[in-house]
PDB file of C-alpha atoms in Angstrom:
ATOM      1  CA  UNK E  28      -2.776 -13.598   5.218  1.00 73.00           C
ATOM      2  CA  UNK E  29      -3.431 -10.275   3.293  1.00 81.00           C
ATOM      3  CA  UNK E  30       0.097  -8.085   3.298  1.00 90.00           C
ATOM      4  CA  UNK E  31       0.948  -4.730   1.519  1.00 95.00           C
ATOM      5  CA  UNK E  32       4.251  -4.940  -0.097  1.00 95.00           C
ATOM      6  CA  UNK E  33       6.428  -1.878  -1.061  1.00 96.00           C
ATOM      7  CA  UNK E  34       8.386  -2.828  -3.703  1.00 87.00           C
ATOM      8  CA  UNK E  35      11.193  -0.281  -3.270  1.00 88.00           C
ATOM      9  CA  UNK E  36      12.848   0.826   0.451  1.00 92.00           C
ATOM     10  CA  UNK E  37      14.894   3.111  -0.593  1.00 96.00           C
ATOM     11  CA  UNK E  38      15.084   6.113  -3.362  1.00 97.00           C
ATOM     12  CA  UNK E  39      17.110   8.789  -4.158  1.00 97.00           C
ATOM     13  CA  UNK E  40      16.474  11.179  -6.739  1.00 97.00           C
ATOM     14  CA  UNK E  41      17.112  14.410  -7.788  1.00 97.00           C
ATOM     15  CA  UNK E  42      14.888  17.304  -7.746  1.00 97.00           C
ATOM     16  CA  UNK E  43      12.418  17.522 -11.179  1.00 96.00           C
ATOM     17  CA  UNK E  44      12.917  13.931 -11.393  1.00 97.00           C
ATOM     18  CA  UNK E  45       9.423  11.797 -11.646  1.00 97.00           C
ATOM     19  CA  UNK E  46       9.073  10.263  -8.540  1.00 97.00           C
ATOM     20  CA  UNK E  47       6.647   6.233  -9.253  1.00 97.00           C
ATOM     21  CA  UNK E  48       6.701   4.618  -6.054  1.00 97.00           C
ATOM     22  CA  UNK E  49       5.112   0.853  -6.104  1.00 96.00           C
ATOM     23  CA  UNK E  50       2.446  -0.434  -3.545  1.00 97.00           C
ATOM     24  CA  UNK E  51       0.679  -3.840  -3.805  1.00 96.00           C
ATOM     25  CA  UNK E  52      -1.797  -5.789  -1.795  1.00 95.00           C
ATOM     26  CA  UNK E  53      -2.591  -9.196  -1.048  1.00 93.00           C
ATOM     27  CA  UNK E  54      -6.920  -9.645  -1.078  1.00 87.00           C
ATOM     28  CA  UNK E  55      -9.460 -10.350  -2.937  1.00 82.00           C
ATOM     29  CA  UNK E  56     -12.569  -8.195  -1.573  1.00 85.00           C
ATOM     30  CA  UNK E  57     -13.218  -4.651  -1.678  1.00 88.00           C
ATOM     31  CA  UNK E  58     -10.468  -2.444  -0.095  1.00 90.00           C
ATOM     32  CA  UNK E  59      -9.840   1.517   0.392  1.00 91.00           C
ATOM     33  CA  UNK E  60      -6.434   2.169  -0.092  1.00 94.00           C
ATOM     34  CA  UNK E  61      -4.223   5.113   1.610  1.00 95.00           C
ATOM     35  CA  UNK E  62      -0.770   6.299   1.014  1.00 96.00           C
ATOM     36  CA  UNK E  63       0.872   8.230   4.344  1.00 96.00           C
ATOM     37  CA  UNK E  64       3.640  10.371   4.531  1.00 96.00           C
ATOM     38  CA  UNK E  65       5.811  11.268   7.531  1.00 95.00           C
ATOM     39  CA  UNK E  66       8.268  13.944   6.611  1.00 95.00           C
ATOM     40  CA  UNK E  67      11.417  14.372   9.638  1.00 93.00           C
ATOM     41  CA  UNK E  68      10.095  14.950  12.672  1.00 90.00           C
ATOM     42  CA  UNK E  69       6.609  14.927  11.777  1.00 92.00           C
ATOM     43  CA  UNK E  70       3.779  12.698  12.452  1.00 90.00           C
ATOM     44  CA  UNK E  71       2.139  10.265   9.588  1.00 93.00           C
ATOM     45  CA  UNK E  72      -0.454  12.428   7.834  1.00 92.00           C
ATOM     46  CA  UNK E  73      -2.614  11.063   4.932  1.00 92.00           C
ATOM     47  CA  UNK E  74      -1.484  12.365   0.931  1.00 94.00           C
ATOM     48  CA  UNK E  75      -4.289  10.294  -0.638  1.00 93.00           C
ATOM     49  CA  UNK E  76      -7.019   7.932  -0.490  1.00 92.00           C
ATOM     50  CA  UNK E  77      -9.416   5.894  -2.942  1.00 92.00           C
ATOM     51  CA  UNK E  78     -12.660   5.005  -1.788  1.00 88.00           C
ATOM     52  CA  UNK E  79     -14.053   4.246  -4.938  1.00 87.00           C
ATOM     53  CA  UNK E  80     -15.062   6.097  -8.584  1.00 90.00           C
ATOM     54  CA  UNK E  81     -12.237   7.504 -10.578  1.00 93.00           C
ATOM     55  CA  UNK E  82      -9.009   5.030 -10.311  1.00 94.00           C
ATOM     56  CA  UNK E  83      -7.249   8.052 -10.320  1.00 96.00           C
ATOM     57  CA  UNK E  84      -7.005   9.891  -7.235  1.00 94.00           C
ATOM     58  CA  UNK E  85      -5.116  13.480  -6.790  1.00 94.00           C
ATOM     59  CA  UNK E  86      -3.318  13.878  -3.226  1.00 92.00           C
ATOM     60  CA  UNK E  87      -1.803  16.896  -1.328  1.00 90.00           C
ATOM     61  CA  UNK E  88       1.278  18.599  -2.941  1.00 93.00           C
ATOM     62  CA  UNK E  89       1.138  17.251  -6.241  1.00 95.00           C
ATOM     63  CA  UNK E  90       1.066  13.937  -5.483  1.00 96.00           C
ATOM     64  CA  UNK E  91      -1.419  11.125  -7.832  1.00 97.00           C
ATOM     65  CA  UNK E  92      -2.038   7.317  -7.416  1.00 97.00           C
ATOM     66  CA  UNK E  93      -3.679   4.721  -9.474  1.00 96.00           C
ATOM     67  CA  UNK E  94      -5.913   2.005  -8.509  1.00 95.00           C
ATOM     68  CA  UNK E  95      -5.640  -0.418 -10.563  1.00 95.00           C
ATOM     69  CA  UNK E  96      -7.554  -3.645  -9.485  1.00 92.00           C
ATOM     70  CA  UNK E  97      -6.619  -6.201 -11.601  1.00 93.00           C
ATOM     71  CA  UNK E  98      -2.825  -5.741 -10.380  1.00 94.00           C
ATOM     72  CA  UNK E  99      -4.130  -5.248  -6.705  1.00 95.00           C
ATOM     73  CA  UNK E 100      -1.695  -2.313  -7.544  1.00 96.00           C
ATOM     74  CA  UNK E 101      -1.936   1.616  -5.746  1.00 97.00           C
ATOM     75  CA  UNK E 102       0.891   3.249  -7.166  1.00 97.00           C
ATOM     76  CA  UNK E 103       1.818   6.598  -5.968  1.00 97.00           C
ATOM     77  CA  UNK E 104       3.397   9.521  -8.535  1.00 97.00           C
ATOM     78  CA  UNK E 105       4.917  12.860  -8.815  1.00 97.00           C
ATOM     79  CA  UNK E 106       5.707  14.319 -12.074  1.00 97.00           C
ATOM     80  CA  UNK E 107       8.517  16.322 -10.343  1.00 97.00           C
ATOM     81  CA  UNK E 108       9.768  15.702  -6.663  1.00 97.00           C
ATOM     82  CA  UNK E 109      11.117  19.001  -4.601  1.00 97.00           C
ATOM     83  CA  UNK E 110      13.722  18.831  -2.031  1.00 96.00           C
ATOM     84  CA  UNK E 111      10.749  18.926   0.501  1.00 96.00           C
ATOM     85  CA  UNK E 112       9.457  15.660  -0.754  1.00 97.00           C
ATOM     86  CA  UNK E 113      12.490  13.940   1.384  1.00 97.00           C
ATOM     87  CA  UNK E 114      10.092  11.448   3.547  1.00 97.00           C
ATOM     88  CA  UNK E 115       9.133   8.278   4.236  1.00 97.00           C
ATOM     89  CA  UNK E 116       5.721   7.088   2.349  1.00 98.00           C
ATOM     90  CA  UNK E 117       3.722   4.121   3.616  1.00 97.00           C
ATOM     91  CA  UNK E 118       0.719   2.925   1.661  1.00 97.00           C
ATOM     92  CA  UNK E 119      -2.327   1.584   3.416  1.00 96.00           C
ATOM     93  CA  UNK E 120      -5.222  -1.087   3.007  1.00 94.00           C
ATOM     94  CA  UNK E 121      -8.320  -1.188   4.688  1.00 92.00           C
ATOM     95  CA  UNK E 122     -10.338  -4.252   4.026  1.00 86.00           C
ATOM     96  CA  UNK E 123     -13.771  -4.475   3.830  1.00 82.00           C
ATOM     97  CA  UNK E 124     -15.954  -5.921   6.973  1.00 82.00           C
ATOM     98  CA  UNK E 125     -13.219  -4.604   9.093  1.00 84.00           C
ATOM     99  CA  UNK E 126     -11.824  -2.037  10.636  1.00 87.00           C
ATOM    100  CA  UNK E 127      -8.318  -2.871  10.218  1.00 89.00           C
ATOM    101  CA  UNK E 128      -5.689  -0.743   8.216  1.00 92.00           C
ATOM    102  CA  UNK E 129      -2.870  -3.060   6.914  1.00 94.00           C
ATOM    103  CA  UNK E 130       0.343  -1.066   6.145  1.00 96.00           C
ATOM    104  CA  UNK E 131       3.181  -1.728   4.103  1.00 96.00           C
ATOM    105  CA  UNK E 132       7.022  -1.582   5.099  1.00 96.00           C
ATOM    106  CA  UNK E 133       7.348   1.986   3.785  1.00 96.00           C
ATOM    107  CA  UNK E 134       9.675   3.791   1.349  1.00 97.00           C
ATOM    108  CA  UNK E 135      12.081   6.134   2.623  1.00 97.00           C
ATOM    109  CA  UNK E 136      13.059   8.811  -0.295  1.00 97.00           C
ATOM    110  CA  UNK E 137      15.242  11.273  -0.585  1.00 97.00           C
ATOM    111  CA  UNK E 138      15.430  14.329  -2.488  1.00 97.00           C
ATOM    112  CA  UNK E 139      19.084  15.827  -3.539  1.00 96.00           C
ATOM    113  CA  UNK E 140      18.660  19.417  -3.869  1.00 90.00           C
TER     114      UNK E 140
ATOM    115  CA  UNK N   9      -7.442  21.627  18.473  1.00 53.00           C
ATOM    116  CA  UNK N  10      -3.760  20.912  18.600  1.00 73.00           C
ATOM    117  CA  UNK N  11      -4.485  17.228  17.302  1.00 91.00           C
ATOM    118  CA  UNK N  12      -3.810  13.902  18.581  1.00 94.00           C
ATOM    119  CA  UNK N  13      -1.590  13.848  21.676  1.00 96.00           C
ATOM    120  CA  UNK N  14      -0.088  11.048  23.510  1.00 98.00           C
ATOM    121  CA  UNK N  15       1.258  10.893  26.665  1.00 97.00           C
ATOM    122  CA  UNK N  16       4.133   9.959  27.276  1.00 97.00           C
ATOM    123  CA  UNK N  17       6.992  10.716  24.523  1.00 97.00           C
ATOM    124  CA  UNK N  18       9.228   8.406  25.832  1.00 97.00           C
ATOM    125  CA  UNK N  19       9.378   5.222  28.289  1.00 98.00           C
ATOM    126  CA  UNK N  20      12.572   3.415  29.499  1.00 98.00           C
ATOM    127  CA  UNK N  21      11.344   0.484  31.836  1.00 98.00           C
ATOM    128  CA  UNK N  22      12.986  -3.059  33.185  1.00 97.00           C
ATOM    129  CA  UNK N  23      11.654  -5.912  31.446  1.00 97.00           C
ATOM    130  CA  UNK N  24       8.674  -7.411  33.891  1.00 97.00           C
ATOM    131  CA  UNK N  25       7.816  -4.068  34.612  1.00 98.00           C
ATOM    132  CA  UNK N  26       4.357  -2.931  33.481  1.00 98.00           C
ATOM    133  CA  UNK N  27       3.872   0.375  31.625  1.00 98.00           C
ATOM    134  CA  UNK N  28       0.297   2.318  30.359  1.00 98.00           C
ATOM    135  CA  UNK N  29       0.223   4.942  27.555  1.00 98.00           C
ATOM    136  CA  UNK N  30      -2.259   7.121  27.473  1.00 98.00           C
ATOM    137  CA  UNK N  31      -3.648   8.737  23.909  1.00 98.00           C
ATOM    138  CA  UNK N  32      -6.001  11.945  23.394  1.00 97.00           C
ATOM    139  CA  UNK N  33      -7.581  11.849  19.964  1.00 95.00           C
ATOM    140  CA  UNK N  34      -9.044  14.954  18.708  1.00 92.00           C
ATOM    141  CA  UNK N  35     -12.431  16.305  20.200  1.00 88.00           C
ATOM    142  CA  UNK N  36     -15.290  15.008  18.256  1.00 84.00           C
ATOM    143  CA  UNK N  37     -13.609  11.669  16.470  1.00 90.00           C
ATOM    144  CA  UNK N  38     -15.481   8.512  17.401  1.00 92.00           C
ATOM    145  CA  UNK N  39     -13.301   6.374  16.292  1.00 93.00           C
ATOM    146  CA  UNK N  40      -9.302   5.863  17.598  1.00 96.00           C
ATOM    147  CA  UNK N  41      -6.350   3.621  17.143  1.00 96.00           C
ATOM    148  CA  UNK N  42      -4.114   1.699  18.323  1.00 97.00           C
ATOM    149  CA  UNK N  43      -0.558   0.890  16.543  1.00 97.00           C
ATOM    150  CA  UNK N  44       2.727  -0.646  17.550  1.00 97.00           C
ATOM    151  CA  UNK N  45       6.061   0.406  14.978  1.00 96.00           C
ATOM    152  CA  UNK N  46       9.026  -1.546  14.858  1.00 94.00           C
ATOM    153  CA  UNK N  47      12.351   0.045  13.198  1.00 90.00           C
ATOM    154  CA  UNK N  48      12.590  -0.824   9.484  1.00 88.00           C
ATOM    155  CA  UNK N  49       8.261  -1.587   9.393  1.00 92.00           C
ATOM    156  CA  UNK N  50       4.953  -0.246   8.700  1.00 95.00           C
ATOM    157  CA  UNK N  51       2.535   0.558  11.292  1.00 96.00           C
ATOM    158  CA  UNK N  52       1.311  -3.035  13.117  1.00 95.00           C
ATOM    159  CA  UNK N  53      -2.554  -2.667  14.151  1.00 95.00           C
ATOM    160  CA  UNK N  54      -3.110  -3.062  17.200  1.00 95.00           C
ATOM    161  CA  UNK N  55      -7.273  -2.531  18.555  1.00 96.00           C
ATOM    162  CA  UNK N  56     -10.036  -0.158  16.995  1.00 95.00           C
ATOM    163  CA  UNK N  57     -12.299   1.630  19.550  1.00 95.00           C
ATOM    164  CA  UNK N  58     -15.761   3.360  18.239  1.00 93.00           C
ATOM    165  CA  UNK N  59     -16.708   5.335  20.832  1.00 93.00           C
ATOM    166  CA  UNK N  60     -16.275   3.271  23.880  1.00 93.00           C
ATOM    167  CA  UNK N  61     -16.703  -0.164  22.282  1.00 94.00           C
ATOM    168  CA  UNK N  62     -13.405  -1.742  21.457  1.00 94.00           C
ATOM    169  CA  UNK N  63     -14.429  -3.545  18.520  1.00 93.00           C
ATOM    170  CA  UNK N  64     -11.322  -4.796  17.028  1.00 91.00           C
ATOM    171  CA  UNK N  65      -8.696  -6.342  18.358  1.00 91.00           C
ATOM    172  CA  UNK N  66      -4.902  -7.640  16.034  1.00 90.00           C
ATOM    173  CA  UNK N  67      -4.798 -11.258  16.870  1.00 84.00           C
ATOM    174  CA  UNK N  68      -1.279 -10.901  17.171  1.00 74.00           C
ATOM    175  CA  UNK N  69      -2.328  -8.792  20.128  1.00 78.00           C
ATOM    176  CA  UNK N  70      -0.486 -11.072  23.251  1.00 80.00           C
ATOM    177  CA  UNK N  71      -3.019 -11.251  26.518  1.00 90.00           C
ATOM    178  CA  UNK N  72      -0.414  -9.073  27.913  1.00 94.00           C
ATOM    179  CA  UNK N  73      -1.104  -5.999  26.000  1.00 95.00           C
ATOM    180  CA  UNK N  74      -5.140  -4.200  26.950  1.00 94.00           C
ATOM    181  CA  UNK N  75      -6.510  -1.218  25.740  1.00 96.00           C
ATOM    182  CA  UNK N  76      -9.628   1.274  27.306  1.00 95.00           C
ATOM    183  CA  UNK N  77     -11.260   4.187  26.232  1.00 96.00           C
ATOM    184  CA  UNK N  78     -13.672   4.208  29.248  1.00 92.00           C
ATOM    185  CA  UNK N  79     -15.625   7.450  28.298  1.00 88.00           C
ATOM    186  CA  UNK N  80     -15.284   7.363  24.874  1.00 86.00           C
ATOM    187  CA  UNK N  81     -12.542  10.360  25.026  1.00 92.00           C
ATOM    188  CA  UNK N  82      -9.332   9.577  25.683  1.00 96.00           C
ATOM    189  CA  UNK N  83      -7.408   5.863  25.974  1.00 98.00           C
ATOM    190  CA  UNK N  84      -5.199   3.705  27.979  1.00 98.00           C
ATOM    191  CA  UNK N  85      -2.893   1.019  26.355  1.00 97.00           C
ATOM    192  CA  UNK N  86      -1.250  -1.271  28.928  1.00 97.00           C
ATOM    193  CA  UNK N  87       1.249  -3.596  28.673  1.00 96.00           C
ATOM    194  CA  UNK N  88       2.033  -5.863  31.559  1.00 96.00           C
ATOM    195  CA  UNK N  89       5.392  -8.066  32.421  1.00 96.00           C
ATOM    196  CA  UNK N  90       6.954  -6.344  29.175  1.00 97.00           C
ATOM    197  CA  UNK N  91       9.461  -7.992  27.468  1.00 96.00           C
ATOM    198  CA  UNK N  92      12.235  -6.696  25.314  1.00 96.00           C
ATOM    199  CA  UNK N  93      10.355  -7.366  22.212  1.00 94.00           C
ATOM    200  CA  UNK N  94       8.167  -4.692  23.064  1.00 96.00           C
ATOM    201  CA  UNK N  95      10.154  -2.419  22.233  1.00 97.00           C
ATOM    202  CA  UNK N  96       8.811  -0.381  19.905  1.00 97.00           C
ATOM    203  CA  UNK N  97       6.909   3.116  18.830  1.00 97.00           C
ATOM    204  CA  UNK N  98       3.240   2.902  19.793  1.00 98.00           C
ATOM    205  CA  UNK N  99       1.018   4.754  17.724  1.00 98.00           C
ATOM    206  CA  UNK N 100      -2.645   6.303  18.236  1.00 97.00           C
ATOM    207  CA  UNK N 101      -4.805   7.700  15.579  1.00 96.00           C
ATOM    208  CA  UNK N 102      -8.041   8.770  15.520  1.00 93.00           C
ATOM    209  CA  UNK N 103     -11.263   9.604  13.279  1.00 91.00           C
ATOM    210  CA  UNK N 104     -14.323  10.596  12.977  1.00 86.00           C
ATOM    211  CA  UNK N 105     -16.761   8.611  10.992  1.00 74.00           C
ATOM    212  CA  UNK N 106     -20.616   7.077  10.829  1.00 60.00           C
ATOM    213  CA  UNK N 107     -21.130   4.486  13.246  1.00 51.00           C
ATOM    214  CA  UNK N 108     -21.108   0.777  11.888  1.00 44.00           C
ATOM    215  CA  UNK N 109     -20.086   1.893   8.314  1.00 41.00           C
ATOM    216  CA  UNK N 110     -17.506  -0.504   8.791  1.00 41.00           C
ATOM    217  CA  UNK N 111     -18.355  -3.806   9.177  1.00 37.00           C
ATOM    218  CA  UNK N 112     -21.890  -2.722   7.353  1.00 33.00           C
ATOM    219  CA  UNK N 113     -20.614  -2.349   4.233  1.00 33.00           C
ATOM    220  CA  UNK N 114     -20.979   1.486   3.508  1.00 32.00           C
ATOM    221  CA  UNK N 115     -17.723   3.230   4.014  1.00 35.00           C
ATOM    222  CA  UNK N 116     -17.147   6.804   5.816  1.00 42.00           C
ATOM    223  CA  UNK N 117     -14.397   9.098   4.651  1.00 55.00           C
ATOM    224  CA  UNK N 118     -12.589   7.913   7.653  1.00 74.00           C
ATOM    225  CA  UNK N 119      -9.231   9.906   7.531  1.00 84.00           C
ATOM    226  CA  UNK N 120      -7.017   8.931  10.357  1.00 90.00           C
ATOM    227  CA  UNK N 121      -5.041  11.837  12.577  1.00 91.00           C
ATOM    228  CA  UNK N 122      -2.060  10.140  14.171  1.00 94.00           C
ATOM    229  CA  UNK N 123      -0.329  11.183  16.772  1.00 96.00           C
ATOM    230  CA  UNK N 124       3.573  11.764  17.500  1.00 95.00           C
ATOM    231  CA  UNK N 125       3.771   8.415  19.712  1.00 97.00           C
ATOM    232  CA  UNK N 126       4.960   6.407  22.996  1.00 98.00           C
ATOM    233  CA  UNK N 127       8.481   5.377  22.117  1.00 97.00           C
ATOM    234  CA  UNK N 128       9.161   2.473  24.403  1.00 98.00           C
ATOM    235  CA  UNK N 129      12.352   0.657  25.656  1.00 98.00           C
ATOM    236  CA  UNK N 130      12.309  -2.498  27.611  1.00 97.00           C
ATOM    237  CA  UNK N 131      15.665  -2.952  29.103  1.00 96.00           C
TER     238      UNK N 131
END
């Protein structure tokens, strides 16, 4: 069955520090891949999404993932997390033929000021 | 447009009890929704309506559990004889996006809007 995994439940970091969170899938066929965020309180909003073209895709807030297909890999960066990053991040497959969004277990981080 | 709203917050019911959530999706998106969240997981997919065609539906889905979207506006998620298990948020999002440009092949820019959620409790 096709799964997203998220490698890491839990980080804490401290502000300036680069911020690598992991996100893998499980399928062969053409996907679009999303990563969510849902800061305290908040609804789920998108940060980023690849459709196709440049691997590299630039999100809200400084945020950057790679697609990197032979890995089934969608990693999501920040050069330098803020205080305000403090949120849970969920990344997201769609597979092709269908409408379905597959997400992973999420990553809850947190940001010491 | 204040977004997607769903209606309501919060639902305390007695196991064998049947409950019905009801989501708005923003004016205009054709497409909407339908998610179940446990504590500790990732959104679960639940159905996919396109207008007023529900055209996906999560095998996991029980024959308990049936969605609507009669008009193409707003939808109804029902859950009859609940059971404790259902416990759970329950999600809506919604879209907007070309018709068929999913299971054709050529992909929208489908961005999903989700909504702050039914947060059940089946005593």
């Amino acid at each position: 069955a096709q799964s997203v995994s998220q490698h890491n439940h839990h980080v804490i970091l401290s502000e300036a520090a680069s911020l690598e969170l992991g996100c893998n899938y499980s399928y062969g066929g053409t996907v679009n891949l999303f990563w969510y965020v849902q800061y305290p309180g908040q609804h789920l909003q998108l940060l980023l999404k690849y459709f196709s073209g440049d691997p590299l895709v630039k999100g809200i807030k400084g945020f950057e993932a790679e697609f990197i297909k032979s890995k089934f890999s969608f990693n999501l960066r920040k050069p330098s997390v803020q205080w305000s990053d403090t949120a849970e991040y969920f990344c997201a497959v769609k597979l092709s033929g269908t409408y379905k969004y597959i997400f992973g277990t999420g990553t809850r981080l947190k940001v010491l000021a | 447009d204040t977004g997607v709203s769903q209606d309501p917050r919060h639902k305390i019911t007695k196991r064998g009890q049947n409950v019905t959530f009801r989501c708005d999706p923003i004016s205009e998106h054709n497409r909407l929704y339908w998610y179940r969240q446990t504590l500790g997981q990732g959104p679960e997919f639940l159905t996919y309506f396109q207008n007023e065609a529900q055209l996906e539906k999560s095998r996991l889905l029980s024959d308990r559990f049936s969605a609507e979207r009669p008009k193409g506006s707003f939808s109804t998620l029902e859950i009859q004889r609940t059971e404790q298990g259902d416990s759970a948020m329950y999600l809506c999002a919604s879209s907007s996006g070309a018709s068929g440009s999913g299971t054709s092949g050529r992909w929208g820019t489908d961005t999903q809007y989700f909504g702050p959620g039914t947060r059940l409790t089946v005593l």
